[in-house]
């Protein structure tokens, strides 16, 4: 068994997650454009956010499947696999909070319960909607923040579906990792 090498681990980790980071940056640029330069009174603008969230979710799902399967095949360490999987979950949660923030910037009635940070602007809303994204991803659903409009409910539903797929996929592959590590030790 090889010794843990932090430099090699970080380089491999970055190589595995860089495509996902590029997708998040591209979507963030699109959201900045939507928030700054598009007339928010147009009825189709919130649905652009829904479509971007949907395609981003499809990409993240297949990207995660590929990365975890590749890590299992290449016999990376359990630590590296959990690091990649955990980082992707954090990235997904943050990307959904960006979806929600963009949607809220376009339509201030999209969510109920966002009053505490009214004077903090986008950063305050990003914080509150990151909290909402974590609660939605974890399927806790406290109810203090709730999606009201159809686009907000669609994106929340997409996040719940993404959460379900990621958790089921992650749990099913942990067993494969243990099976692979046991066969390597024989």
PDB file of C-alpha atoms in Angstrom:
ATOM      1  CA  UNK A   1       0.000   0.000   0.000  1.00  0.00           C
ATOM      2  CA  UNK A   2       1.375   3.441  -0.909  1.00  0.00           C
ATOM      3  CA  UNK A   3       1.892   6.199   1.627  1.00  0.00           C
ATOM      4  CA  UNK A   4      -0.389   9.224   1.688  1.00  0.00           C
ATOM      5  CA  UNK A   5       1.114  12.052  -0.379  1.00  0.00           C
ATOM      6  CA  UNK A   6      -0.678  15.404   0.193  1.00  0.00           C
ATOM      7  CA  UNK A   7       0.619  17.046  -3.012  1.00  0.00           C
ATOM      8  CA  UNK A   8      -0.405  14.102  -5.158  1.00  0.00           C
ATOM      9  CA  UNK A   9      -3.768  13.931  -3.411  1.00  0.00           C
ATOM     10  CA  UNK A  10      -4.479  17.651  -3.967  1.00  0.00           C
ATOM     11  CA  UNK A  11      -3.396  17.506  -7.614  1.00  0.00           C
ATOM     12  CA  UNK A  12      -5.579  14.469  -8.274  1.00  0.00           C
ATOM     13  CA  UNK A  13      -8.447  16.072  -6.351  1.00  0.00           C
ATOM     14  CA  UNK A  14      -8.214  19.262  -8.417  1.00  0.00           C
ATOM     15  CA  UNK A  15      -8.080  17.313 -11.678  1.00  0.00           C
ATOM     16  CA  UNK A  16     -11.237  15.459 -10.704  1.00  0.00           C
ATOM     17  CA  UNK A  17     -13.287  18.500  -9.706  1.00  0.00           C
ATOM     18  CA  UNK A  18     -12.090  21.105 -12.233  1.00  0.00           C
ATOM     19  CA  UNK A  19     -14.793  20.315 -14.859  1.00  0.00           C
ATOM     20  CA  UNK A  20     -17.506  20.805 -12.236  1.00  0.00           C
ATOM     21  CA  UNK A  21     -15.939  24.091 -11.146  1.00  0.00           C
ATOM     22  CA  UNK A  22     -15.971  25.304 -14.754  1.00  0.00           C
ATOM     23  CA  UNK A  23     -19.693  24.536 -15.047  1.00  0.00           C
ATOM     24  CA  UNK A  24     -20.437  26.432 -11.833  1.00  0.00           C
ATOM     25  CA  UNK A  25     -18.397  29.430 -13.013  1.00  0.00           C
ATOM     26  CA  UNK A  26     -20.179  29.433 -16.397  1.00  0.00           C
ATOM     27  CA  UNK A  27     -23.599  29.319 -14.734  1.00  0.00           C
ATOM     28  CA  UNK A  28     -22.535  32.053 -12.283  1.00  0.00           C
ATOM     29  CA  UNK A  29     -21.507  34.295 -15.194  1.00  0.00           C
ATOM     30  CA  UNK A  30     -24.883  33.659 -16.841  1.00  0.00           C
ATOM     31  CA  UNK A  31     -26.634  34.571 -13.570  1.00  0.00           C
ATOM     32  CA  UNK A  32     -24.651  37.777 -13.160  1.00  0.00           C
ATOM     33  CA  UNK A  33     -25.648  38.688 -16.699  1.00  0.00           C
ATOM     34  CA  UNK A  34     -29.312  37.890 -15.952  1.00  0.00           C
ATOM     35  CA  UNK A  35     -29.282  39.880 -12.708  1.00  0.00           C
ATOM     36  CA  UNK A  36     -27.517  42.934 -14.112  1.00  0.00           C
ATOM     37  CA  UNK A  37     -28.467  43.335 -17.763  1.00  0.00           C
ATOM     38  CA  UNK A  38     -31.823  41.656 -18.444  1.00  0.00           C
ATOM     39  CA  UNK A  39     -35.160  43.335 -17.777  1.00  0.00           C
ATOM     40  CA  UNK A  40     -36.592  41.431 -14.803  1.00  0.00           C
ATOM     41  CA  UNK A  41     -40.169  42.218 -15.746  1.00  0.00           C
ATOM     42  CA  UNK A  42     -39.975  39.800 -18.681  1.00  0.00           C
ATOM     43  CA  UNK A  43     -41.982  36.693 -17.821  1.00  0.00           C
ATOM     44  CA  UNK A  44     -39.515  34.228 -19.384  1.00  0.00           C
ATOM     45  CA  UNK A  45     -36.474  35.242 -17.336  1.00  0.00           C
ATOM     46  CA  UNK A  46     -37.215  33.056 -14.249  1.00  0.00           C
ATOM     47  CA  UNK A  47     -37.642  30.052 -16.531  1.00  0.00           C
ATOM     48  CA  UNK A  48     -34.143  30.605 -17.931  1.00  0.00           C
ATOM     49  CA  UNK A  49     -32.879  30.064 -14.375  1.00  0.00           C
ATOM     50  CA  UNK A  50     -34.953  26.861 -14.138  1.00  0.00           C
ATOM     51  CA  UNK A  51     -33.564  25.557 -17.450  1.00  0.00           C
ATOM     52  CA  UNK A  52     -29.973  26.362 -16.430  1.00  0.00           C
ATOM     53  CA  UNK A  53     -30.515  24.663 -13.062  1.00  0.00           C
ATOM     54  CA  UNK A  54     -31.957  21.589 -14.779  1.00  0.00           C
ATOM     55  CA  UNK A  55     -29.069  21.182 -17.238  1.00  0.00           C
ATOM     56  CA  UNK A  56     -26.522  21.903 -14.506  1.00  0.00           C
ATOM     57  CA  UNK A  57     -28.128  19.165 -12.397  1.00  0.00           C
ATOM     58  CA  UNK A  58     -27.957  16.656 -15.242  1.00  0.00           C
ATOM     59  CA  UNK A  59     -24.288  17.518 -15.734  1.00  0.00           C
ATOM     60  CA  UNK A  60     -23.500  17.206 -12.020  1.00  0.00           C
ATOM     61  CA  UNK A  61     -25.279  13.866 -11.793  1.00  0.00           C
ATOM     62  CA  UNK A  62     -23.434  12.283 -14.699  1.00  0.00           C
ATOM     63  CA  UNK A  63     -20.146  13.952 -13.751  1.00  0.00           C
ATOM     64  CA  UNK A  64     -20.405  12.574 -10.228  1.00  0.00           C
ATOM     65  CA  UNK A  65     -21.262   9.089 -11.503  1.00  0.00           C
ATOM     66  CA  UNK A  66     -18.226   9.153 -13.812  1.00  0.00           C
ATOM     67  CA  UNK A  67     -15.830  10.528 -11.197  1.00  0.00           C
ATOM     68  CA  UNK A  68     -16.817   8.107  -8.453  1.00  0.00           C
ATOM     69  CA  UNK A  69     -16.731   5.122 -10.807  1.00  0.00           C
ATOM     70  CA  UNK A  70     -13.335   6.226 -12.127  1.00  0.00           C
ATOM     71  CA  UNK A  71     -12.031   6.608  -8.579  1.00  0.00           C
ATOM     72  CA  UNK A  72     -13.261   3.135  -7.666  1.00  0.00           C
ATOM     73  CA  UNK A  73     -11.716   1.626 -10.819  1.00  0.00           C
ATOM     74  CA  UNK A  74      -8.379   3.353 -10.270  1.00  0.00           C
ATOM     75  CA  UNK A  75      -8.351   2.244  -6.632  1.00  0.00           C
ATOM     76  CA  UNK A  76      -7.966   5.696  -5.147  1.00  0.00           C
ATOM     77  CA  UNK A  77      -8.096   5.923  -1.417  1.00  0.00           C
ATOM     78  CA  UNK A  78     -11.361   6.070   0.456  1.00  0.00           C
ATOM     79  CA  UNK A  79     -10.269   9.478   1.780  1.00  0.00           C
ATOM     80  CA  UNK A  80      -9.871  10.863  -1.730  1.00  0.00           C
ATOM     81  CA  UNK A  81     -13.205   9.475  -2.867  1.00  0.00           C
ATOM     82  CA  UNK A  82     -15.018  10.986   0.116  1.00  0.00           C
ATOM     83  CA  UNK A  83     -13.210  14.292  -0.439  1.00  0.00           C
ATOM     84  CA  UNK A  84     -14.324  14.484  -4.068  1.00  0.00           C
ATOM     85  CA  UNK A  85     -17.862  13.386  -3.220  1.00  0.00           C
ATOM     86  CA  UNK A  86     -18.103  15.848  -0.312  1.00  0.00           C
ATOM     87  CA  UNK A  87     -16.734  18.725  -2.359  1.00  0.00           C
ATOM     88  CA  UNK A  88     -19.200  17.998  -5.142  1.00  0.00           C
ATOM     89  CA  UNK A  89     -22.065  18.054  -2.638  1.00  0.00           C
ATOM     90  CA  UNK A  90     -20.868  21.425  -1.290  1.00  0.00           C
ATOM     91  CA  UNK A  91     -20.558  22.693  -4.867  1.00  0.00           C
ATOM     92  CA  UNK A  92     -24.074  21.488  -5.700  1.00  0.00           C
ATOM     93  CA  UNK A  93     -25.536  23.128  -2.585  1.00  0.00           C
ATOM     94  CA  UNK A  94     -23.771  26.401  -3.339  1.00  0.00           C
ATOM     95  CA  UNK A  95     -24.805  26.299  -6.997  1.00  0.00           C
ATOM     96  CA  UNK A  96     -28.444  25.868  -5.980  1.00  0.00           C
ATOM     97  CA  UNK A  97     -28.115  28.788  -3.576  1.00  0.00           C
ATOM     98  CA  UNK A  98     -26.868  30.823  -6.559  1.00  0.00           C
ATOM     99  CA  UNK A  99     -29.943  29.643  -8.510  1.00  0.00           C
ATOM    100  CA  UNK A 100     -32.209  30.756  -5.683  1.00  0.00           C
ATOM    101  CA  UNK A 101     -30.414  34.092  -5.276  1.00  0.00           C
ATOM    102  CA  UNK A 102     -30.671  34.840  -8.987  1.00  0.00           C
ATOM    103  CA  UNK A 103     -34.331  33.870  -8.972  1.00  0.00           C
ATOM    104  CA  UNK A 104     -34.968  36.085  -5.934  1.00  0.00           C
ATOM    105  CA  UNK A 105     -33.148  38.994  -7.596  1.00  0.00           C
ATOM    106  CA  UNK A 106     -35.382  38.583 -10.640  1.00  0.00           C
ATOM    107  CA  UNK A 107     -38.613  38.104  -8.668  1.00  0.00           C
ATOM    108  CA  UNK A 108     -38.691  39.333  -5.069  1.00  0.00           C
ATOM    109  CA  UNK A 109     -41.846  37.304  -4.403  1.00  0.00           C
ATOM    110  CA  UNK A 110     -40.245  33.955  -5.286  1.00  0.00           C
ATOM    111  CA  UNK A 111     -39.597  33.036  -1.636  1.00  0.00           C
ATOM    112  CA  UNK A 112     -41.450  33.665   1.594  1.00  0.00           C
ATOM    113  CA  UNK A 113     -39.421  34.313   4.746  1.00  0.00           C
ATOM    114  CA  UNK A 114     -36.461  36.347   3.449  1.00  0.00           C
ATOM    115  CA  UNK A 115     -36.793  39.397   5.665  1.00  0.00           C
ATOM    116  CA  UNK A 116     -33.834  39.254   8.053  1.00  0.00           C
ATOM    117  CA  UNK A 117     -31.248  40.340   5.506  1.00  0.00           C
ATOM    118  CA  UNK A 118     -33.291  42.858   3.524  1.00  0.00           C
ATOM    119  CA  UNK A 119     -30.702  45.567   4.184  1.00  0.00           C
ATOM    120  CA  UNK A 120     -27.706  43.345   3.323  1.00  0.00           C
ATOM    121  CA  UNK A 121     -28.459  43.021  -0.405  1.00  0.00           C
ATOM    122  CA  UNK A 122     -27.260  40.093  -2.501  1.00  0.00           C
ATOM    123  CA  UNK A 123     -24.777  38.806   0.085  1.00  0.00           C
ATOM    124  CA  UNK A 124     -27.427  38.592   2.792  1.00  0.00           C
ATOM    125  CA  UNK A 125     -29.837  36.878   0.436  1.00  0.00           C
ATOM    126  CA  UNK A 126     -27.087  34.531  -0.727  1.00  0.00           C
ATOM    127  CA  UNK A 127     -26.457  33.567   2.905  1.00  0.00           C
ATOM    128  CA  UNK A 128     -30.138  32.953   3.635  1.00  0.00           C
ATOM    129  CA  UNK A 129     -30.660  31.068   0.404  1.00  0.00           C
ATOM    130  CA  UNK A 130     -27.542  28.965   1.046  1.00  0.00           C
ATOM    131  CA  UNK A 131     -29.169  28.016   4.334  1.00  0.00           C
ATOM    132  CA  UNK A 132     -32.376  27.191   2.413  1.00  0.00           C
ATOM    133  CA  UNK A 133     -30.360  25.108  -0.064  1.00  0.00           C
ATOM    134  CA  UNK A 134     -28.676  23.120   2.728  1.00  0.00           C
ATOM    135  CA  UNK A 135     -32.034  22.506   4.411  1.00  0.00           C
ATOM    136  CA  UNK A 136     -33.590  21.450   1.091  1.00  0.00           C
ATOM    137  CA  UNK A 137     -30.654  19.211   0.125  1.00  0.00           C
ATOM    138  CA  UNK A 138     -30.751  17.523   3.526  1.00  0.00           C
ATOM    139  CA  UNK A 139     -34.540  17.095   3.206  1.00  0.00           C
ATOM    140  CA  UNK A 140     -35.067  18.780   6.569  1.00  0.00           C
ATOM    141  CA  UNK A 141     -37.483  21.475   5.400  1.00  0.00           C
ATOM    142  CA  UNK A 142     -37.915  23.702   8.466  1.00  0.00           C
ATOM    143  CA  UNK A 143     -40.411  25.916   6.647  1.00  0.00           C
ATOM    144  CA  UNK A 144     -38.988  29.280   7.671  1.00  0.00           C
ATOM    145  CA  UNK A 145     -38.135  29.955   4.015  1.00  0.00           C
ATOM    146  CA  UNK A 146     -40.504  28.587   1.398  1.00  0.00           C
ATOM    147  CA  UNK A 147     -40.633  28.723  -2.412  1.00  0.00           C
ATOM    148  CA  UNK A 148     -43.776  30.530  -3.563  1.00  0.00           C
ATOM    149  CA  UNK A 149     -43.594  30.906  -7.349  1.00  0.00           C
ATOM    150  CA  UNK A 150     -43.616  28.069  -9.860  1.00  0.00           C
ATOM    151  CA  UNK A 151     -39.964  28.611 -10.943  1.00  0.00           C
ATOM    152  CA  UNK A 152     -38.836  28.604  -7.287  1.00  0.00           C
ATOM    153  CA  UNK A 153     -40.776  25.410  -6.621  1.00  0.00           C
ATOM    154  CA  UNK A 154     -39.361  23.793  -9.763  1.00  0.00           C
ATOM    155  CA  UNK A 155     -35.783  24.548  -8.722  1.00  0.00           C
ATOM    156  CA  UNK A 156     -36.481  23.285  -5.188  1.00  0.00           C
ATOM    157  CA  UNK A 157     -37.885  20.077  -6.661  1.00  0.00           C
ATOM    158  CA  UNK A 158     -34.819  19.694  -8.871  1.00  0.00           C
ATOM    159  CA  UNK A 159     -32.573  20.094  -5.811  1.00  0.00           C
ATOM    160  CA  UNK A 160     -34.558  17.510  -3.854  1.00  0.00           C
ATOM    161  CA  UNK A 161     -34.238  15.076  -6.773  1.00  0.00           C
ATOM    162  CA  UNK A 162     -30.512  15.783  -7.040  1.00  0.00           C
ATOM    163  CA  UNK A 163     -30.111  15.188  -3.310  1.00  0.00           C
ATOM    164  CA  UNK A 164     -31.932  11.873  -3.477  1.00  0.00           C
ATOM    165  CA  UNK A 165     -29.862  10.639  -6.427  1.00  0.00           C
ATOM    166  CA  UNK A 166     -26.559  11.783  -4.877  1.00  0.00           C
ATOM    167  CA  UNK A 167     -27.221  10.197  -1.500  1.00  0.00           C
ATOM    168  CA  UNK A 168     -28.502   6.903  -2.906  1.00  0.00           C
ATOM    169  CA  UNK A 169     -25.635   6.785  -5.401  1.00  0.00           C
ATOM    170  CA  UNK A 170     -23.078   7.639  -2.742  1.00  0.00           C
ATOM    171  CA  UNK A 171     -24.321   5.043  -0.298  1.00  0.00           C
ATOM    172  CA  UNK A 172     -24.477   2.324  -2.936  1.00  0.00           C
ATOM    173  CA  UNK A 173     -20.902   2.992  -4.038  1.00  0.00           C
ATOM    174  CA  UNK A 174     -19.473   2.978  -0.512  1.00  0.00           C
ATOM    175  CA  UNK A 175     -20.209  -0.738  -0.499  1.00  0.00           C
ATOM    176  CA  UNK A 176     -18.315  -1.114  -3.812  1.00  0.00           C
ATOM    177  CA  UNK A 177     -15.313   0.681  -2.328  1.00  0.00           C
ATOM    178  CA  UNK A 178     -15.205  -1.672   0.636  1.00  0.00           C
ATOM    179  CA  UNK A 179     -15.544  -4.690  -1.667  1.00  0.00           C
ATOM    180  CA  UNK A 180     -12.697  -3.395  -3.871  1.00  0.00           C
ATOM    181  CA  UNK A 181     -10.460  -2.693  -0.876  1.00  0.00           C
ATOM    182  CA  UNK A 182     -11.142  -6.165   0.563  1.00  0.00           C
ATOM    183  CA  UNK A 183     -10.261  -7.888  -2.724  1.00  0.00           C
ATOM    184  CA  UNK A 184      -7.057  -5.832  -2.963  1.00  0.00           C
ATOM    185  CA  UNK A 185      -5.971  -7.024   0.477  1.00  0.00           C
ATOM    186  CA  UNK A 186      -6.329 -10.708  -0.509  1.00  0.00           C
TER     187      UNK A 186
END
